[in-house]
Each structure stands twice: as structure tokens, then as C-alpha cells.
Tab-separated table of C-alpha atoms and ligand atoms in Angstrom:
chain	number	residue	atom	x	y	z
A	235	MET	CA	86.720	-29.801	-21.919
A	236	ILE	CA	83.178	-29.322	-22.592
A	237	MET	CA	82.139	-25.559	-22.524
A	238	ILE	CA	78.573	-24.878	-21.409
A	239	ALA	CA	78.434	-21.093	-21.589
A	240	PRO	CA	80.680	-18.197	-20.739
A	241	GLY	CA	80.987	-17.717	-16.905
A	242	LEU	CA	79.969	-21.454	-16.247
A	243	PRO	CA	82.582	-24.206	-15.307
A	244	ALA	CA	83.542	-26.259	-18.230
A	245	LEU	CA	83.457	-30.061	-17.723
A	246	PRO	CA	86.068	-32.800	-18.548
A	247	ARG	CA	85.433	-34.343	-21.904
A	248	ARG	CA	86.197	-37.829	-20.489
A	249	ALA	CA	85.524	-39.558	-17.183
A	250	HIS	CA	86.803	-42.789	-15.941
A	251	ILE	CA	84.779	-45.330	-13.909
A	252	ARG	CA	85.948	-47.810	-11.581
A	253	GLU	CA	83.298	-50.576	-11.132
A	254	VAL	CA	83.117	-51.731	-7.488
A	255	GLY	CA	79.933	-54.037	-7.667
A	256	PRO	CA	81.702	-57.192	-7.338
A	257	ARG	CA	83.112	-56.218	-4.057
A	258	ASP	CA	81.648	-53.137	-2.484
A	259	GLY	CA	78.298	-54.150	-3.947
A	260	LEU	CA	78.223	-57.864	-3.269
A	261	GLN	CA	79.485	-57.929	0.140
A	262	ASN	CA	76.386	-55.907	1.329
A	263	GLU	CA	74.101	-58.545	-0.128
A	264	ALA	CA	72.429	-61.289	1.834
A	265	THR	CA	72.693	-63.709	-1.122
A	266	ILE	CA	75.964	-65.053	-1.667
A	267	LEU	CA	76.935	-65.555	-5.237
A	268	SER	CA	78.857	-68.541	-6.481
A	269	THR	CA	82.276	-68.071	-7.670
A	270	ALA	CA	80.853	-68.902	-11.109
A	271	GLN	CA	78.281	-66.168	-10.804
A	272	LYS	CA	80.823	-63.735	-9.843
A	273	LEU	CA	83.032	-64.667	-12.665
A	274	GLN	CA	80.161	-64.246	-15.018
A	275	LEU	CA	79.504	-60.884	-13.604
A	276	ILE	CA	83.047	-59.661	-13.734
A	277	ASP	CA	83.414	-60.872	-17.303
A	278	ALA	CA	80.263	-59.027	-18.384
A	279	LEU	CA	81.574	-55.858	-16.826
A	280	GLY	CA	84.843	-56.166	-18.599
A	281	ALA	CA	82.935	-56.673	-21.970
A	282	ALA	CA	81.064	-53.473	-21.213
A	283	GLY	CA	84.328	-51.617	-21.218
A	284	LEU	CA	85.247	-51.344	-17.617
A	285	ASP	CA	89.071	-51.420	-17.282
A	286	GLN	CA	89.297	-51.128	-13.610
A	287	ILE	CA	87.088	-53.630	-11.655
A	288	GLU	CA	87.167	-53.918	-7.790
A	289	ALA	CA	86.736	-57.916	-7.972
A	290	GLY	CA	87.066	-59.099	-4.335
A	291	SER	CA	88.354	-58.617	-0.870
A	292	PHE	CA	90.857	-60.527	1.368
A	293	VAL	CA	89.253	-60.005	4.676
A	294	ARG	CA	88.606	-62.780	7.121
A	295	PRO	CA	85.929	-65.144	5.823
A	296	GLN	CA	84.169	-65.044	9.009
A	297	ASN	CA	83.783	-61.291	8.835
A	298	VAL	CA	82.604	-61.137	5.326
A	299	PRO	CA	81.463	-64.489	3.937
A	300	GLN	CA	80.336	-63.055	0.701
A	301	MET	CA	84.144	-62.518	-0.092
A	302	ALA	CA	85.388	-65.854	1.209
A	303	ASP	CA	86.286	-67.260	-2.290
A	304	ALA	CA	88.457	-64.319	-3.279
A	305	ALA	CA	91.479	-66.282	-4.016
A	306	ALA	CA	89.711	-68.874	-6.069
A	307	LEU	CA	88.076	-66.065	-7.872
A	308	PHE	CA	91.159	-64.344	-8.836
A	309	ALA	CA	92.581	-67.533	-10.105
A	310	GLN	CA	89.787	-68.056	-12.454
A	311	ILE	CA	89.215	-64.546	-13.896
A	312	SER	CA	89.611	-64.773	-17.637
A	313	ARG	CA	91.580	-61.567	-17.934
A	314	ARG	CA	90.943	-59.039	-20.539
A	315	PRO	CA	94.065	-57.166	-21.832
A	316	GLY	CA	94.409	-53.863	-20.165
A	317	VAL	CA	91.696	-54.506	-17.313
A	318	ILE	CA	93.014	-53.948	-13.717
A	319	TYR	CA	91.355	-56.361	-11.457
A	320	SER	CA	91.765	-55.045	-8.037
A	321	ALA	CA	91.057	-56.315	-4.425
A	322	ILE	CA	90.674	-54.807	-0.934
A	323	ALA	CA	93.118	-55.789	1.896
A	324	PRO	CA	92.425	-54.907	5.346
A	325	ASN	CA	95.794	-55.794	6.871
A	326	GLU	CA	99.267	-57.236	5.936
A	327	VAL	CA	97.858	-60.939	5.985
A	328	GLY	CA	95.222	-59.723	3.465
A	329	ALA	CA	97.824	-57.742	1.231
A	330	ARG	CA	99.990	-60.876	1.000
A	331	ARG	CA	97.059	-63.032	-0.012
A	332	ALA	CA	95.747	-60.357	-2.478
A	333	VAL	CA	99.338	-60.163	-4.104
A	334	ALA	CA	99.684	-63.847	-4.200
A	335	ALA	CA	96.203	-64.344	-5.634
A	336	GLY	CA	97.268	-62.127	-8.566
A	337	ALA	CA	95.268	-58.814	-7.749
A	338	ASP	CA	96.613	-56.203	-10.180
A	339	MET	CA	96.151	-53.491	-7.677
A	340	VAL	CA	95.280	-53.588	-3.901
A	341	GLN	CA	93.176	-51.024	-2.088
A	342	VAL	CA	93.803	-49.959	1.332
A	343	PHE	CA	91.570	-48.193	3.570
A	344	LEU	CA	91.734	-45.592	6.275
A	345	SER	CA	89.061	-43.582	7.906
A	346	ALA	CA	89.284	-39.955	8.003
A	347	SER	CA	87.778	-39.932	11.741
A	348	GLU	CA	88.794	-41.896	14.761
A	349	SER	CA	85.364	-43.169	15.567
A	350	HIS	CA	84.756	-44.737	12.027
A	351	ASN	CA	88.206	-46.116	11.979
A	352	ARG	CA	87.665	-47.688	15.548
A	353	SER	CA	84.156	-48.940	14.410
A	354	ASN	CA	85.669	-50.133	11.019
A	355	VAL	CA	89.002	-51.879	12.161
A	356	ASN	CA	88.862	-51.459	15.927
A	357	MET	CA	92.055	-49.398	16.155
A	358	SER	CA	93.221	-45.773	15.988
A	359	VAL	CA	94.106	-44.008	12.733
A	360	GLU	CA	97.719	-43.777	13.834
A	361	ARG	CA	97.851	-47.560	14.215
A	362	SER	CA	96.213	-48.107	10.916
A	363	LEU	CA	98.540	-45.961	9.324
A	364	ALA	CA	101.408	-48.167	10.804
A	365	HIS	CA	99.685	-51.127	9.188
A	366	VAL	CA	99.285	-49.188	5.867
A	367	ALA	CA	103.107	-48.615	5.822
A	368	ASN	CA	103.761	-52.429	6.248
A	369	MET	CA	101.062	-53.048	3.527
A	370	ALA	CA	102.823	-50.609	1.166
A	371	ALA	CA	106.086	-52.297	1.606
A	372	ILE	CA	104.458	-55.652	0.722
A	373	MET	CA	102.952	-54.108	-2.472
A	374	ARG	CA	106.211	-52.456	-3.436
A	375	GLY	CA	108.087	-55.818	-2.858
A	376	ALA	CA	105.819	-57.406	-5.335
A	377	GLY	CA	105.663	-54.591	-7.753
A	378	ARG	CA	102.003	-53.884	-7.283
A	379	PRO	CA	100.407	-50.477	-7.171
A	380	PHE	CA	98.050	-49.529	-4.280
A	381	ASP	CA	95.303	-47.251	-4.147
A	382	ALA	CA	94.702	-45.475	-0.661
A	383	VAL	CA	91.052	-44.894	0.040
A	384	LEU	CA	90.104	-42.389	2.672
A	385	SER	CA	86.840	-43.180	4.082
A	386	VAL	CA	84.459	-40.888	5.484
A	387	ALA	CA	86.155	-37.845	4.063
A	388	PHE	CA	83.003	-35.864	3.523
A	389	GLY	CA	81.537	-36.499	6.946
A	390	CYS	CA	81.506	-39.180	9.629
A	391	PRO	CA	78.162	-40.817	11.016
A	392	PHE	CA	79.659	-40.727	14.442
A	393	GLU	CA	81.464	-37.500	14.752
A	394	GLY	CA	79.678	-35.280	11.841
A	395	ASP	CA	81.797	-32.822	9.894
A	396	VAL	CA	85.539	-33.973	9.263
A	397	PRO	CA	87.785	-30.797	9.135
A	398	ILE	CA	89.222	-30.508	5.589
A	399	PRO	CA	92.683	-29.791	6.841
A	400	HIS	CA	92.602	-32.978	8.788
A	401	VAL	CA	91.555	-35.012	5.492
A	402	LEU	CA	94.434	-33.262	3.731
A	403	ASP	CA	96.812	-34.265	6.490
A	404	LEU	CA	95.902	-37.689	6.028
A	405	CYS	CA	96.247	-37.530	2.255
A	406	ALA	CA	99.719	-36.338	2.636
A	407	ARG	CA	100.532	-39.173	5.063
A	408	LEU	CA	99.071	-41.810	2.514
A	409	LEU	CA	100.960	-40.294	-0.332
A	410	ASP	CA	103.986	-40.367	1.676
A	411	LEU	CA	103.672	-44.058	2.070
A	412	GLY	CA	103.718	-44.372	-1.752
A	413	ALA	CA	100.235	-44.573	-2.776
A	414	GLU	CA	99.778	-44.602	-6.598
A	415	GLN	CA	96.176	-43.832	-6.403
A	416	LEU	CA	94.260	-41.611	-3.884
A	417	THR	CA	90.431	-42.163	-3.367
A	418	LEU	CA	88.318	-40.039	-1.020
A	419	GLY	CA	85.228	-41.880	0.038
A	420	ASP	CA	81.819	-40.369	0.993
A	421	THR	CA	81.229	-43.771	2.725
A	422	THR	CA	77.873	-43.025	4.331
A	423	GLY	CA	76.713	-40.459	1.822
A	424	MET	CA	77.016	-37.299	3.812
A	425	ALA	CA	78.511	-35.212	1.107
A	426	HIS	CA	76.693	-32.416	-0.815
A	427	PRO	CA	77.800	-30.518	-3.918
A	428	VAL	CA	79.222	-27.409	-2.130
A	429	LEU	CA	81.264	-29.553	0.362
A	430	VAL	CA	82.624	-31.687	-2.437
A	431	GLN	CA	83.780	-28.505	-4.296
A	432	ARG	CA	85.311	-27.099	-1.184
A	433	VAL	CA	87.215	-30.510	-0.397
A	434	VAL	CA	88.331	-30.960	-4.072
A	435	LEU	CA	89.618	-27.264	-4.468
A	436	ALA	CA	91.602	-27.501	-0.856
A	437	PHE	CA	93.017	-30.922	-2.376
A	438	GLN	CA	94.114	-29.495	-5.444
A	439	GLU	CA	95.682	-26.412	-3.852
A	440	ARG	CA	97.748	-28.754	-1.476
A	441	PHE	CA	98.426	-31.475	-4.099
A	442	PRO	CA	98.417	-29.752	-7.386
A	443	ARG	CA	99.857	-32.518	-9.290
A	444	GLN	CA	97.931	-35.560	-7.522
A	445	PRO	CA	95.027	-36.947	-9.415
A	446	LEU	CA	92.105	-37.659	-7.343
A	447	ARG	CA	89.402	-40.200	-7.533
A	448	LEU	CA	86.030	-39.987	-5.653
A	449	HIS	CA	83.972	-42.669	-4.252
A	450	LEU	CA	80.533	-41.032	-3.926
A	451	HIS	CA	77.537	-42.564	-2.371
A	452	SER	CA	74.006	-41.480	-2.845
A	453	ALA	CA	72.381	-42.616	0.559
A	454	ARG	CA	70.510	-39.272	0.671
A	455	GLY	CA	70.106	-38.718	-3.033
A	456	ALA	CA	72.955	-36.402	-3.720
A	457	GLY	CA	75.159	-38.785	-5.632
A	458	LEU	CA	74.759	-37.513	-9.088
A	459	ALA	CA	74.742	-33.839	-8.012
A	460	ASN	CA	77.936	-34.469	-6.356
A	461	ILE	CA	79.444	-35.849	-9.590
A	462	LEU	CA	78.589	-32.864	-11.340
A	463	ALA	CA	80.044	-30.749	-8.612
A	464	ALA	CA	83.269	-32.473	-8.787
A	465	MET	CA	83.472	-32.477	-12.546
A	466	GLN	CA	82.925	-28.690	-12.461
A	467	VAL	CA	86.149	-28.394	-10.365
A	468	GLY	CA	88.225	-30.902	-12.607
A	469	VAL	CA	87.614	-34.220	-11.104
A	470	SER	CA	87.144	-37.026	-13.665
A	471	ALA	CA	87.572	-40.313	-11.872
A	472	PHE	CA	84.790	-41.949	-9.951
A	473	ASP	CA	83.793	-45.322	-8.504
A	474	SER	CA	80.258	-46.693	-9.079
A	475	SER	CA	78.506	-50.244	-8.649
A	476	VAL	CA	76.520	-51.877	-11.336
A	477	GLY	CA	72.880	-51.817	-10.482
A	478	GLY	CA	73.645	-49.421	-7.757
A	479	ILE	CA	73.989	-52.367	-5.207
A	480	GLY	CA	75.944	-52.065	-1.991
A	481	GLY	CA	77.021	-49.296	0.606
A	482	CYS	CA	78.968	-49.599	3.731
A	483	PRO	CA	78.574	-52.630	6.027
A	484	PHE	CA	79.907	-50.753	9.065
A	485	ALA	CA	77.571	-47.980	8.873
A	486	PRO	CA	74.110	-49.731	9.439
A	487	GLY	CA	71.265	-48.706	7.381
A	488	ALA	CA	73.372	-46.652	4.931
A	489	PRO	CA	72.841	-47.986	1.460
A	490	GLY	CA	73.951	-46.049	-1.612
A	491	ASN	CA	76.658	-46.878	-3.905
A	492	LEU	CA	76.183	-44.697	-7.027
A	493	CYS	CA	74.822	-46.852	-9.741
A	494	THR	CA	77.054	-47.461	-12.772
A	495	GLU	CA	74.235	-47.302	-15.335
A	496	ASP	CA	72.677	-44.030	-13.921
A	497	LEU	CA	76.237	-42.360	-13.843
A	498	VAL	CA	77.214	-43.493	-17.222
A	499	HIS	CA	73.846	-42.453	-18.665
A	500	MET	CA	73.884	-38.997	-17.281
A	501	LEU	CA	77.491	-38.497	-18.403
A	502	HIS	CA	76.708	-39.678	-21.906
A	503	GLU	CA	73.843	-37.401	-22.118
A	504	MET	CA	75.996	-34.541	-21.193
A	505	GLY	CA	78.576	-35.420	-23.901
A	506	VAL	CA	81.159	-36.720	-21.307
A	507	GLU	CA	82.840	-39.984	-22.866
A	508	THR	CA	83.275	-43.010	-20.671
A	509	GLY	CA	84.136	-45.455	-23.347
A	510	LEU	CA	81.434	-47.768	-21.719
A	511	ASP	CA	78.663	-49.696	-23.553
A	512	LEU	CA	75.548	-48.556	-21.683
A	513	PRO	CA	73.219	-51.154	-23.000
A	514	GLY	CA	75.737	-53.600	-21.952
A	515	LEU	CA	75.988	-52.444	-18.456
A	516	MET	CA	72.143	-52.454	-18.161
A	517	ALA	CA	71.852	-56.014	-19.568
A	518	THR	CA	74.567	-56.919	-16.740
A	519	ALA	CA	72.475	-55.156	-14.226
A	520	ARG	CA	69.451	-57.317	-15.110
A	521	ILE	CA	71.665	-60.452	-14.962
A	522	LEU	CA	72.601	-59.450	-11.475
A	523	GLU	CA	69.066	-58.952	-10.600
A	524	GLY	CA	68.450	-62.552	-11.630
A	525	MET	CA	71.414	-63.708	-9.704
A	526	LEU	CA	70.431	-61.809	-6.454
A	527	GLY	CA	66.707	-62.698	-6.805
A	528	HIS	CA	65.582	-59.046	-6.108
A	529	GLU	CA	65.369	-55.724	-7.935
A	530	VAL	CA	68.607	-53.498	-7.979
A	531	PRO	CA	68.424	-49.640	-7.309
A	532	SER	CA	69.257	-48.646	-10.791
A	533	GLN	CA	67.004	-46.296	-12.275
A	534	THR	CA	68.242	-46.392	-15.833
A	535	ILE	CA	67.282	-50.060	-16.389
A	536	LYS	CA	63.577	-49.094	-15.316
A	537	ALA	CA	63.338	-45.642	-17.248
A	538	GLY	CA	65.435	-46.803	-20.395
A	539	ILE	CA	67.983	-44.661	-22.334
A	540	CYS	CA	66.627	-41.251	-23.379
A	541	LYS	CA	68.123	-41.411	-26.707
A	542	HIS	CA	66.634	-44.802	-27.341
A	543	LEU	CA	63.289	-43.507	-26.521
A	544	THR	CA	63.270	-40.927	-29.034
A	545	ASP	CA	65.016	-43.180	-31.775
A	546	SER	CA	61.839	-45.490	-31.505
A	547	GLN	CA	59.283	-42.966	-31.287
A	548	GLY	CA	60.299	-40.387	-33.491
A	549	SER	CA	61.521	-36.872	-32.305
A	550	ARG	CA	59.151	-34.622	-30.443
B	1303	ZN	ZN1	80.939	-47.623	-1.423
């Protein structure tokens, strides 16, 4: 733990970051990268030390053409030892394809609100849970772990507040189905630090032994504040996207994945270890800019690493 001062909450000494850029990021880009470009991106992210990389999605190509090459991509990843290359699956067909393609872990999504779930997959939450149960059986049969992601857990763009007890009830259902990892998503960036702490504390009270991962967005600028708030109540596993690309395709006009470099820069400055090579991540974000043909939202690649500024200019 990192102690700040008596009376102030301590912080975890180490944080784990899952990189979601190759999927959550790229699927929101108008430019469709080639399989070779995606492989280069994924390899660079692995080289920078990321050991969990969301590499692709087994949705219908008509729905998300950016991810149409997922099977070919997984077949060609030059796998680094210890790195988990995960995939998204929206249904049983996707889960079977993901398993067959060699995804190490599969992510299964459920919305915390009825309206978002219907907007996302055109069915009720209850019906989605029946599909999740079938997908869990497919993963169990193949010996693959799955990560259950509960979307809009901190607010729904259609319904507003999502009651915390309802979020926790859905978490219980997902854990009962055998999820090895549970992620709460702030899919459209509606969370704020106080809400993050309320949700996390309620989660920990109900599931004291269950680790929790957060997928926070920064659509309204609160992303890094929400990270700090989560760390103050003991969360140390987060999702972020290289360059800060991507958001939610089903909530129009909602950008805002947290940027991996910005998150890592803040954590390192606070003394929180990530095991990641920040200059390597920044170089990767610049490569990504070249591939996409436009600037990425990353602040750190524009402003530079604080410690490097003082290294080159002498201390002030
Ligand atoms: Zn996201």
C-alpha cells in the first residue's frame, strides 16, 4: 500500500491494466486497419508489457466490419508467453468462433439497464442472461475462462441512474454462471468519483472475496478522477485504450475510453507500479496515429513524461 498521510486512504502499490485498444478502440474508428497493422499494434502493446490484450471481437462482420478479420487475426498473433489475448463474443455462435480461433479468454457483455441491453443486443436482460449461461457452458467445455462485463453499471444514457442493488443482483447472476473475472463498465462516461466509491464499496460488502475490474470512460472528463477514487477503496484492475481511442458504438456521440498512456503516466507519478514501459506505449500511440491518419486523444504524447522533462532541463 502507498500511504499518503494519516487519515487519508492508502493506495494499492500496483495496478493491473488490460489494454482494449485493438477491439474497443478500433471498432469505433472509421478507418479499418489491415490484419497486418492490427498484428503490429498488438505486438507493440505486448512488447510494452501489457499482459492482457483485448484483441478482437467475434460479432457479425455486417455489424462491425472493423472486426471482420478476428479469426485470421487470432491465427496470426505471435504470442508472447504469459500474455492473455482475449476476444468479445455477443452470443453462442461468437463464443464458439472465439474458442475455435484460440482466444485465451472471452468477454461476455450484459447491460445493467433494460433499455441499454435492448439498444445493444435487441433483447431483454433476462434473455441475455440465458444466452450468457449457454456461452458459459461453451467456455467451460473448452477450458477457457470468461470475463463478464456489466455495461452501464454507473448510469444508463436512456434510463439515468441504475440502482446499485440492481447492479449487484446482476453481478451475482453472472458470478453464479461461473465468470472468472467481473468487470463493471461505465460505458458512456456517466460515473463520478463519489458514485464509483459507492458502487465499489457496496460490491465489496456483498462479494468480499471477488476481485473487481473497472472499465471506466472519460466522456465527460472524469476518467482519471474515477480511477483515483476506485484505488482509494482498493480497486487495482482497470481497462484502458492505447491513444485513448474508442468508446461505445451503441451510444452515439459518446467517445471516451481512458487513454492507456495517460493512466500509466498518472499511476507512475503517484508511485503505483504497472510493469509497463510508458515510452513504449507512447511510441505505439504514435504508430497508431500514423495507421489511422489522425491524432489520437492521448494527452501524454503531446505533453511528454514529467520526469523526462526535468531530466533534460535540470531540476527546478
Ligand atoms: Zn470502452
